[in-house]
Amino acid sequence: MKGIVLAGGSGTRLFPLTVATSKQLLAIYNKPLVYYPISTLMLSGIRDILIISTPTAVPVMRTLLGDGSRLGLNLSYAVQDEPRGIAEAFLIGADHIGGDSSALVLGDNVFHGAGFPDLLRGSRASLDGCTLFGYPVSDPERFGIGEVDATGKLVSLEEKPTRPRSNKAITGLYFYDNQVVDIAREIAPSPRGELEITDVNLEYLNQGRVRLVELSRGYKWFDCGTHDSLLAASQHVRFVEKYQGERVACLEEIAFRMGFIDAEACYRLGLELRQSDYGRHLTEIALDLAVPPAA
């Protein structure tokens, strides 16, 4: 499975924060926002990731993340010069996807929860067509909404409904089989001139090959497109890290725990950042979790 992070857009709702920088480079507590969607793909076991962003943001992200080899990843970059819809990611990333399945995550989405890695890898293993991830919200009029029947089967999808049939928002994380590229090529732009991801998902729904995984109790999802959601996500990550002792979206630690890099590489990465708590944490876990050499 190939991964795509769609980190484009102009972030106008966050002005003046985003006048001179990309939304995905803003801080969520102690890390850039883009770390969080990348971590979601890594926790799914995905190592080959395309990052799509704006012409001005791509060089900065390349400086921040490099080619991914230090994390045991293969990171590549592509430009979306202006917002033309989420589904355009599959047209931009068609060569990257090739003959594989794909996971798309929006660059401003933060996910966290106990057992999340297992849920991701299980959803990847059982993929048959399209897998969406739903989250209960109090204001469903603002989101794409999925309706399920009594058995939990997804029966309808509607974008920002005036009269929502449920409170299950479709989050910015999507798993697809290889047909998604052809579907994205066939859909027509919406009245606002964008290739809508809901139209892609509706095609899978019409085929009877879509599944909704509900992220309910124990999970957190933040769509960081407003000042309030940026603050809420930062407060959540701070609480988890400060009072529960868990690091959220620490890419180097995830790479180590997933077996993408070894303890020596993790320790070396920690030394590069040793003036920060982040770097000291990396050196500590590398020493704590390293397998002792054989006698």
mmCIF file of C-alpha atoms in Angstrom:
data_model
loop_
_atom_site.group_PDB
_atom_site.id
_atom_site.type_symbol
_atom_site.label_atom_id
_atom_site.label_comp_id
_atom_site.label_asym_id
_atom_site.label_seq_id
_atom_site.Cartn_x
_atom_site.Cartn_y
_atom_site.Cartn_z
ATOM 1 C CA MET A 1 0.000 0.000 0.000
ATOM 2 C CA LYS A 2 1.278 3.463 -0.941
ATOM 3 C CA GLY A 3 0.615 6.527 1.190
ATOM 4 C CA ILE A 4 -0.335 10.065 0.212
ATOM 5 C CA VAL A 5 -0.406 13.137 2.454
ATOM 6 C CA LEU A 6 -2.419 15.939 0.864
ATOM 7 C CA ALA A 7 -0.994 19.044 2.496
ATOM 8 C CA GLY A 8 -2.077 21.763 0.088
ATOM 9 C CA GLY A 9 -4.476 24.662 0.383
ATOM 10 C CA SER A 10 -3.891 28.245 1.396
ATOM 11 C CA GLY A 11 -5.132 28.034 4.996
ATOM 12 C CA THR A 12 -7.141 31.230 4.702
ATOM 13 C CA ARG A 13 -9.265 30.404 7.757
ATOM 14 C CA LEU A 14 -6.079 30.578 9.836
ATOM 15 C CA PHE A 15 -4.910 34.024 8.679
ATOM 16 C CA PRO A 16 -2.670 35.708 9.764
ATOM 17 C CA LEU A 17 -0.883 32.533 10.942
ATOM 18 C CA THR A 18 -0.661 31.178 7.413
ATOM 19 C CA VAL A 19 0.099 34.345 5.472
ATOM 20 C CA ALA A 20 3.795 33.408 5.292
ATOM 21 C CA THR A 21 3.780 29.657 5.922
ATOM 22 C CA SER A 22 1.837 26.496 5.211
ATOM 23 C CA LYS A 23 -0.819 25.354 7.676
ATOM 24 C CA GLN A 24 0.887 21.966 7.854
ATOM 25 C CA LEU A 25 4.074 23.579 9.178
ATOM 26 C CA LEU A 26 2.325 25.156 12.168
ATOM 27 C CA ALA A 27 2.981 23.605 15.566
ATOM 28 C CA ILE A 28 0.713 21.115 17.268
ATOM 29 C CA TYR A 29 2.248 21.350 20.735
ATOM 30 C CA ASN A 30 5.868 20.340 20.055
ATOM 31 C CA LYS A 31 5.849 19.104 16.438
ATOM 32 C CA PRO A 32 4.883 20.421 13.009
ATOM 33 C CA LEU A 33 1.318 19.523 12.060
ATOM 34 C CA VAL A 34 2.496 17.461 9.068
ATOM 35 C CA TYR A 35 4.169 14.979 11.452
ATOM 36 C CA TYR A 36 0.745 13.761 12.583
ATOM 37 C CA PRO A 37 -0.682 12.537 9.251
ATOM 38 C CA ILE A 38 2.703 11.028 8.365
ATOM 39 C CA SER A 39 2.632 9.149 11.669
ATOM 40 C CA THR A 40 -0.823 7.768 10.812
ATOM 41 C CA LEU A 41 0.538 6.260 7.602
ATOM 42 C CA MET A 42 3.601 4.891 9.376
ATOM 43 C CA LEU A 43 1.445 3.247 12.038
ATOM 44 C CA SER A 44 -0.434 1.581 9.171
ATOM 45 C CA GLY A 45 2.856 0.006 8.119
ATOM 46 C CA ILE A 46 3.273 2.267 5.078
ATOM 47 C CA ARG A 47 6.789 3.358 4.170
ATOM 48 C CA ASP A 48 6.394 4.752 0.641
ATOM 49 C CA ILE A 49 4.731 8.170 0.995
ATOM 50 C CA LEU A 50 4.025 11.027 -1.416
ATOM 51 C CA ILE A 51 3.579 14.481 0.110
ATOM 52 C CA ILE A 52 1.523 16.860 -2.041
ATOM 53 C CA SER A 53 1.659 20.540 -1.167
ATOM 54 C CA THR A 54 1.869 24.045 -2.589
ATOM 55 C CA PRO A 55 4.769 25.348 -4.695
ATOM 56 C CA THR A 56 6.099 27.399 -1.775
ATOM 57 C CA ALA A 57 5.606 24.724 0.903
ATOM 58 C CA VAL A 58 7.175 21.739 -0.887
ATOM 59 C CA PRO A 59 10.794 23.031 -0.613
ATOM 60 C CA VAL A 60 10.319 23.732 3.107
ATOM 61 C CA MET A 61 8.833 20.292 3.725
ATOM 62 C CA ARG A 62 11.683 18.717 1.806
ATOM 63 C CA THR A 63 14.101 20.558 4.107
ATOM 64 C CA LEU A 64 12.157 19.397 7.161
ATOM 65 C CA LEU A 65 11.692 15.747 6.170
ATOM 66 C CA GLY A 66 14.238 14.978 3.457
ATOM 67 C CA ASP A 67 13.876 11.807 1.445
ATOM 68 C CA GLY A 68 12.735 9.844 4.506
ATOM 69 C CA SER A 69 15.710 7.465 4.498
ATOM 70 C CA ARG A 70 16.732 8.476 8.016
ATOM 71 C CA LEU A 71 13.332 7.130 9.152
ATOM 72 C CA GLY A 72 13.414 4.049 6.967
ATOM 73 C CA LEU A 73 10.887 5.674 4.618
ATOM 74 C CA ASN A 74 10.777 6.664 0.985
ATOM 75 C CA LEU A 75 9.364 10.189 0.842
ATOM 76 C CA SER A 76 8.650 11.952 -2.439
ATOM 77 C CA TYR A 77 6.997 15.275 -3.195
ATOM 78 C CA ALA A 78 4.580 16.740 -5.713
ATOM 79 C CA VAL A 79 2.983 20.141 -6.218
ATOM 80 C CA GLN A 80 -0.711 21.009 -6.241
ATOM 81 C CA ASP A 81 -0.481 24.561 -7.521
ATOM 82 C CA GLU A 82 -4.029 25.439 -6.473
ATOM 83 C CA PRO A 83 -6.818 23.638 -4.594
ATOM 84 C CA ARG A 84 -8.805 21.523 -7.054
ATOM 85 C CA GLY A 85 -10.306 19.031 -4.638
ATOM 86 C CA ILE A 86 -9.125 16.166 -2.472
ATOM 87 C CA ALA A 87 -9.675 13.594 -5.219
ATOM 88 C CA GLU A 88 -7.083 15.331 -7.401
ATOM 89 C CA ALA A 89 -4.492 13.730 -5.116
ATOM 90 C CA PHE A 90 -5.036 10.468 -7.017
ATOM 91 C CA LEU A 91 -4.397 12.153 -10.363
ATOM 92 C CA ILE A 92 -1.245 13.835 -9.087
ATOM 93 C CA GLY A 93 -0.160 10.629 -7.355
ATOM 94 C CA ALA A 94 -1.126 8.122 -10.071
ATOM 95 C CA ASP A 95 2.477 7.201 -10.898
ATOM 96 C CA HIS A 96 3.316 6.967 -7.198
ATOM 97 C CA ILE A 97 0.426 4.555 -6.594
ATOM 98 C CA GLY A 98 1.202 2.450 -9.657
ATOM 99 C CA GLY A 99 -0.518 -0.920 -9.323
ATOM 100 C CA ASP A 100 -0.887 -0.754 -5.532
ATOM 101 C CA SER A 101 -3.645 0.124 -3.112
ATOM 102 C CA SER A 102 -3.379 3.492 -1.393
ATOM 103 C CA ALA A 103 -4.027 5.378 1.815
ATOM 104 C CA LEU A 104 -4.791 9.089 1.645
ATOM 105 C CA VAL A 105 -4.631 11.296 4.721
ATOM 106 C CA LEU A 106 -5.245 15.025 4.837
ATOM 107 C CA GLY A 107 -2.324 17.063 6.066
ATOM 108 C CA ASP A 108 -4.298 18.854 8.777
ATOM 109 C CA ASN A 109 -5.837 15.756 10.415
ATOM 110 C CA VAL A 110 -4.663 14.521 13.818
ATOM 111 C CA PHE A 111 -5.672 11.048 15.048
ATOM 112 C CA HIS A 112 -4.922 9.439 18.386
ATOM 113 C CA GLY A 113 -6.265 6.599 20.451
ATOM 114 C CA ALA A 114 -5.419 3.406 22.295
ATOM 115 C CA GLY A 115 -5.118 0.531 19.855
ATOM 116 C CA PHE A 116 -5.057 2.848 16.834
ATOM 117 C CA PRO A 117 -2.095 1.090 15.151
ATOM 118 C CA ASP A 118 -3.864 -2.285 15.390
ATOM 119 C CA LEU A 119 -7.064 -0.791 13.989
ATOM 120 C CA LEU A 120 -5.151 0.742 11.069
ATOM 121 C CA ARG A 121 -3.269 -2.419 10.186
ATOM 122 C CA GLY A 122 -6.425 -4.519 10.515
ATOM 123 C CA SER A 123 -8.311 -2.140 8.221
ATOM 124 C CA ARG A 124 -5.497 -2.298 5.711
ATOM 125 C CA ALA A 125 -5.415 -6.106 5.758
ATOM 126 C CA SER A 126 -9.193 -6.398 5.271
ATOM 127 C CA LEU A 127 -9.472 -3.730 2.544
ATOM 128 C CA ASP A 128 -12.005 -4.599 -0.145
ATOM 129 C CA GLY A 129 -12.669 -1.530 -2.241
ATOM 130 C CA CYS A 130 -12.793 1.453 0.095
ATOM 131 C CA THR A 131 -12.496 1.904 3.858
ATOM 132 C CA LEU A 132 -13.600 5.165 5.479
ATOM 133 C CA PHE A 133 -13.174 6.235 9.087
ATOM 134 C CA GLY A 134 -16.083 7.903 10.880
ATOM 135 C CA TYR A 135 -16.093 10.027 14.008
ATOM 136 C CA PRO A 136 -19.110 11.340 15.963
ATOM 137 C CA VAL A 137 -19.462 15.129 15.876
ATOM 138 C CA SER A 138 -21.860 17.648 17.397
ATOM 139 C CA ASP A 139 -22.082 19.764 14.227
ATOM 140 C CA PRO A 140 -22.560 17.311 11.331
ATOM 141 C CA GLU A 141 -23.663 20.104 8.992
ATOM 142 C CA ARG A 142 -19.969 21.013 8.587
ATOM 143 C CA PHE A 143 -18.772 17.607 7.357
ATOM 144 C CA GLY A 144 -19.286 14.797 4.933
ATOM 145 C CA ILE A 145 -21.623 12.460 6.812
ATOM 146 C CA GLY A 146 -22.067 8.699 6.648
ATOM 147 C CA GLU A 147 -25.301 6.941 7.571
ATOM 148 C CA VAL A 148 -25.280 3.302 8.675
ATOM 149 C CA ASP A 149 -28.093 0.808 9.124
ATOM 150 C CA ALA A 150 -28.814 -1.332 12.177
ATOM 151 C CA THR A 151 -26.049 -3.764 11.208
ATOM 152 C CA GLY A 152 -23.428 -1.023 10.875
ATOM 153 C CA LYS A 153 -23.416 -1.141 7.072
ATOM 154 C CA LEU A 154 -22.854 2.190 5.353
ATOM 155 C CA VAL A 155 -25.979 3.088 3.381
ATOM 156 C CA SER A 156 -25.538 6.759 2.440
ATOM 157 C CA LEU A 157 -22.981 9.546 2.139
ATOM 158 C CA GLU A 158 -23.785 13.242 1.989
ATOM 159 C CA GLU A 159 -21.546 16.288 1.899
ATOM 160 C CA LYS A 160 -22.403 18.977 4.486
ATOM 161 C CA PRO A 161 -26.106 18.069 4.712
ATOM 162 C CA THR A 162 -28.612 20.664 5.861
ATOM 163 C CA ARG A 163 -30.574 17.863 7.542
ATOM 164 C CA PRO A 164 -27.993 15.278 8.625
ATOM 165 C CA ARG A 165 -29.141 11.663 8.864
ATOM 166 C CA SER A 166 -26.430 10.862 11.410
ATOM 167 C CA ASN A 167 -23.611 12.471 13.355
ATOM 168 C CA LYS A 168 -20.835 10.319 11.857
ATOM 169 C CA ALA A 169 -18.369 12.604 10.104
ATOM 170 C CA ILE A 170 -16.122 11.085 7.458
ATOM 171 C CA THR A 171 -12.607 11.925 8.610
ATOM 172 C CA GLY A 172 -9.666 12.807 6.389
ATOM 173 C CA LEU A 173 -8.286 9.258 6.260
ATOM 174 C CA TYR A 174 -9.193 6.931 3.395
ATOM 175 C CA PHE A 175 -8.017 3.482 2.266
ATOM 176 C CA TYR A 176 -8.618 2.466 -1.369
ATOM 177 C CA ASP A 177 -7.877 -0.365 -3.746
ATOM 178 C CA ASN A 178 -6.184 0.399 -7.062
ATOM 179 C CA GLN A 179 -9.462 1.300 -8.806
ATOM 180 C CA VAL A 180 -9.461 4.694 -7.093
ATOM 181 C CA VAL A 181 -7.217 6.253 -9.739
ATOM 182 C CA ASP A 182 -9.620 5.326 -12.547
ATOM 183 C CA ILE A 183 -12.609 6.511 -10.512
ATOM 184 C CA ALA A 184 -10.942 9.863 -9.809
ATOM 185 C CA ARG A 185 -10.275 10.304 -13.528
ATOM 186 C CA GLU A 186 -13.943 9.779 -14.351
ATOM 187 C CA ILE A 187 -15.666 12.070 -11.851
ATOM 188 C CA ALA A 188 -16.678 15.558 -12.938
ATOM 189 C CA PRO A 189 -15.792 18.720 -11.018
ATOM 190 C CA SER A 190 -18.441 19.899 -8.582
ATOM 191 C CA PRO A 191 -20.179 23.289 -8.909
ATOM 192 C CA ARG A 192 -17.316 24.785 -6.933
ATOM 193 C CA GLY A 193 -14.857 23.447 -9.519
ATOM 194 C CA GLU A 194 -13.296 20.707 -7.393
ATOM 195 C CA LEU A 195 -12.924 16.942 -7.665
ATOM 196 C CA GLU A 196 -14.832 15.892 -4.582
ATOM 197 C CA ILE A 197 -13.698 12.911 -2.515
ATOM 198 C CA THR A 198 -17.350 12.260 -1.658
ATOM 199 C CA ASP A 199 -18.010 11.508 -5.345
ATOM 200 C CA VAL A 200 -15.217 8.904 -5.272
ATOM 201 C CA ASN A 201 -16.660 7.357 -2.127
ATOM 202 C CA LEU A 202 -20.168 7.332 -3.604
ATOM 203 C CA GLU A 203 -18.916 5.284 -6.544
ATOM 204 C CA TYR A 204 -17.560 2.670 -4.144
ATOM 205 C CA LEU A 205 -20.867 2.817 -2.228
ATOM 206 C CA ASN A 206 -22.775 2.206 -5.465
ATOM 207 C CA GLN A 207 -20.557 -0.815 -6.082
ATOM 208 C CA GLY A 208 -21.267 -2.109 -2.579
ATOM 209 C CA ARG A 209 -17.553 -2.047 -1.769
ATOM 210 C CA VAL A 210 -17.230 0.498 1.012
ATOM 211 C CA ARG A 211 -16.830 -0.019 4.747
ATOM 212 C CA LEU A 212 -17.075 2.518 7.552
ATOM 213 C CA VAL A 213 -14.820 2.022 10.571
ATOM 214 C CA GLU A 214 -16.129 4.028 13.500
ATOM 215 C CA LEU A 215 -13.654 5.855 15.727
ATOM 216 C CA SER A 216 -15.740 6.200 18.821
ATOM 217 C CA ARG A 217 -14.897 6.051 22.521
ATOM 218 C CA GLY A 218 -11.179 6.187 23.254
ATOM 219 C CA TYR A 219 -10.250 7.978 20.028
ATOM 220 C CA LYS A 220 -9.582 11.600 19.203
ATOM 221 C CA TRP A 221 -9.791 13.252 15.806
ATOM 222 C CA PHE A 222 -8.935 16.880 15.110
ATOM 223 C CA ASP A 223 -9.508 18.613 11.775
ATOM 224 C CA CYS A 224 -7.045 21.452 12.324
ATOM 225 C CA GLY A 225 -8.500 24.055 10.012
ATOM 226 C CA THR A 226 -9.427 26.633 12.649
ATOM 227 C CA HIS A 227 -7.621 28.390 15.485
ATOM 228 C CA ASP A 228 -9.773 26.590 18.037
ATOM 229 C CA SER A 229 -9.037 23.146 16.593
ATOM 230 C CA LEU A 230 -5.297 23.889 16.465
ATOM 231 C CA LEU A 231 -5.410 24.810 20.137
ATOM 232 C CA ALA A 232 -7.562 21.793 21.070
ATOM 233 C CA ALA A 233 -5.212 19.394 19.297
ATOM 234 C CA SER A 234 -2.186 20.964 20.978
ATOM 235 C CA GLN A 235 -3.822 20.742 24.395
ATOM 236 C CA HIS A 236 -4.673 17.078 23.837
ATOM 237 C CA VAL A 237 -1.134 16.180 22.747
ATOM 238 C CA ARG A 238 0.341 18.128 25.662
ATOM 239 C CA PHE A 239 -1.883 16.299 28.147
ATOM 240 C CA VAL A 240 -1.028 12.878 26.730
ATOM 241 C CA GLU A 241 2.695 13.538 26.641
ATOM 242 C CA LYS A 242 2.993 15.382 29.927
ATOM 243 C CA TYR A 243 0.646 13.363 32.121
ATOM 244 C CA GLN A 244 0.350 9.965 30.423
ATOM 245 C CA GLY A 245 3.964 9.617 29.365
ATOM 246 C CA GLU A 246 3.173 8.734 25.749
ATOM 247 C CA ARG A 247 4.677 10.522 22.768
ATOM 248 C CA VAL A 248 2.227 11.319 19.976
ATOM 249 C CA ALA A 249 3.459 11.401 16.351
ATOM 250 C CA CYS A 250 7.132 11.108 17.284
ATOM 251 C CA LEU A 251 8.234 9.912 13.842
ATOM 252 C CA GLU A 252 11.648 8.618 14.902
ATOM 253 C CA GLU A 253 10.189 6.589 17.775
ATOM 254 C CA ILE A 254 7.486 5.155 15.508
ATOM 255 C CA ALA A 255 10.134 4.216 12.936
ATOM 256 C CA PHE A 256 12.104 2.443 15.668
ATOM 257 C CA ARG A 257 9.131 0.627 17.172
ATOM 258 C CA MET A 258 7.878 -0.394 13.715
ATOM 259 C CA GLY A 259 11.289 -1.823 12.822
ATOM 260 C CA PHE A 260 11.964 0.717 10.063
ATOM 261 C CA ILE A 261 15.222 1.751 11.793
ATOM 262 C CA ASP A 262 17.340 0.169 14.510
ATOM 263 C CA ALA A 263 18.275 1.409 17.975
ATOM 264 C CA GLU A 264 21.576 2.861 16.797
ATOM 265 C CA ALA A 265 19.850 4.979 14.160
ATOM 266 C CA CYS A 266 17.237 6.139 16.662
ATOM 267 C CA TYR A 267 19.954 7.108 19.138
ATOM 268 C CA ARG A 268 21.872 8.995 16.451
ATOM 269 C CA LEU A 269 18.730 10.930 15.483
ATOM 270 C CA GLY A 270 18.209 11.798 19.127
ATOM 271 C CA LEU A 271 21.727 13.171 19.406
ATOM 272 C CA GLU A 272 21.031 15.553 16.530
ATOM 273 C CA LEU A 273 18.198 17.056 18.605
ATOM 274 C CA ARG A 274 19.777 16.577 22.048
ATOM 275 C CA GLN A 275 19.224 20.184 23.131
ATOM 276 C CA SER A 276 15.468 19.489 23.196
ATOM 277 C CA ASP A 277 13.280 17.187 25.265
ATOM 278 C CA TYR A 278 12.285 15.560 21.978
ATOM 279 C CA GLY A 279 15.869 14.556 21.220
ATOM 280 C CA ARG A 280 16.580 13.369 24.742
ATOM 281 C CA HIS A 281 13.479 11.174 24.585
ATOM 282 C CA LEU A 282 14.794 9.492 21.441
ATOM 283 C CA THR A 283 18.160 8.680 22.982
ATOM 284 C CA GLU A 284 16.453 7.333 26.101
ATOM 285 C CA ILE A 285 14.102 4.967 24.274
ATOM 286 C CA ALA A 286 16.935 3.796 22.021
ATOM 287 C CA LEU A 287 18.932 2.831 25.094
ATOM 288 C CA ASP A 288 15.953 1.404 26.982
ATOM 289 C CA LEU A 289 14.532 -0.696 24.160
ATOM 290 C CA ALA A 290 17.687 -1.783 22.383
ATOM 291 C CA VAL A 291 18.269 -5.530 22.410
ATOM 292 C CA PRO A 292 21.484 -6.247 24.349
ATOM 293 C CA PRO A 293 24.254 -7.749 22.208
ATOM 294 C CA ALA A 294 24.666 -11.510 22.398
ATOM 295 C CA ALA A 295 27.241 -12.730 24.890
#
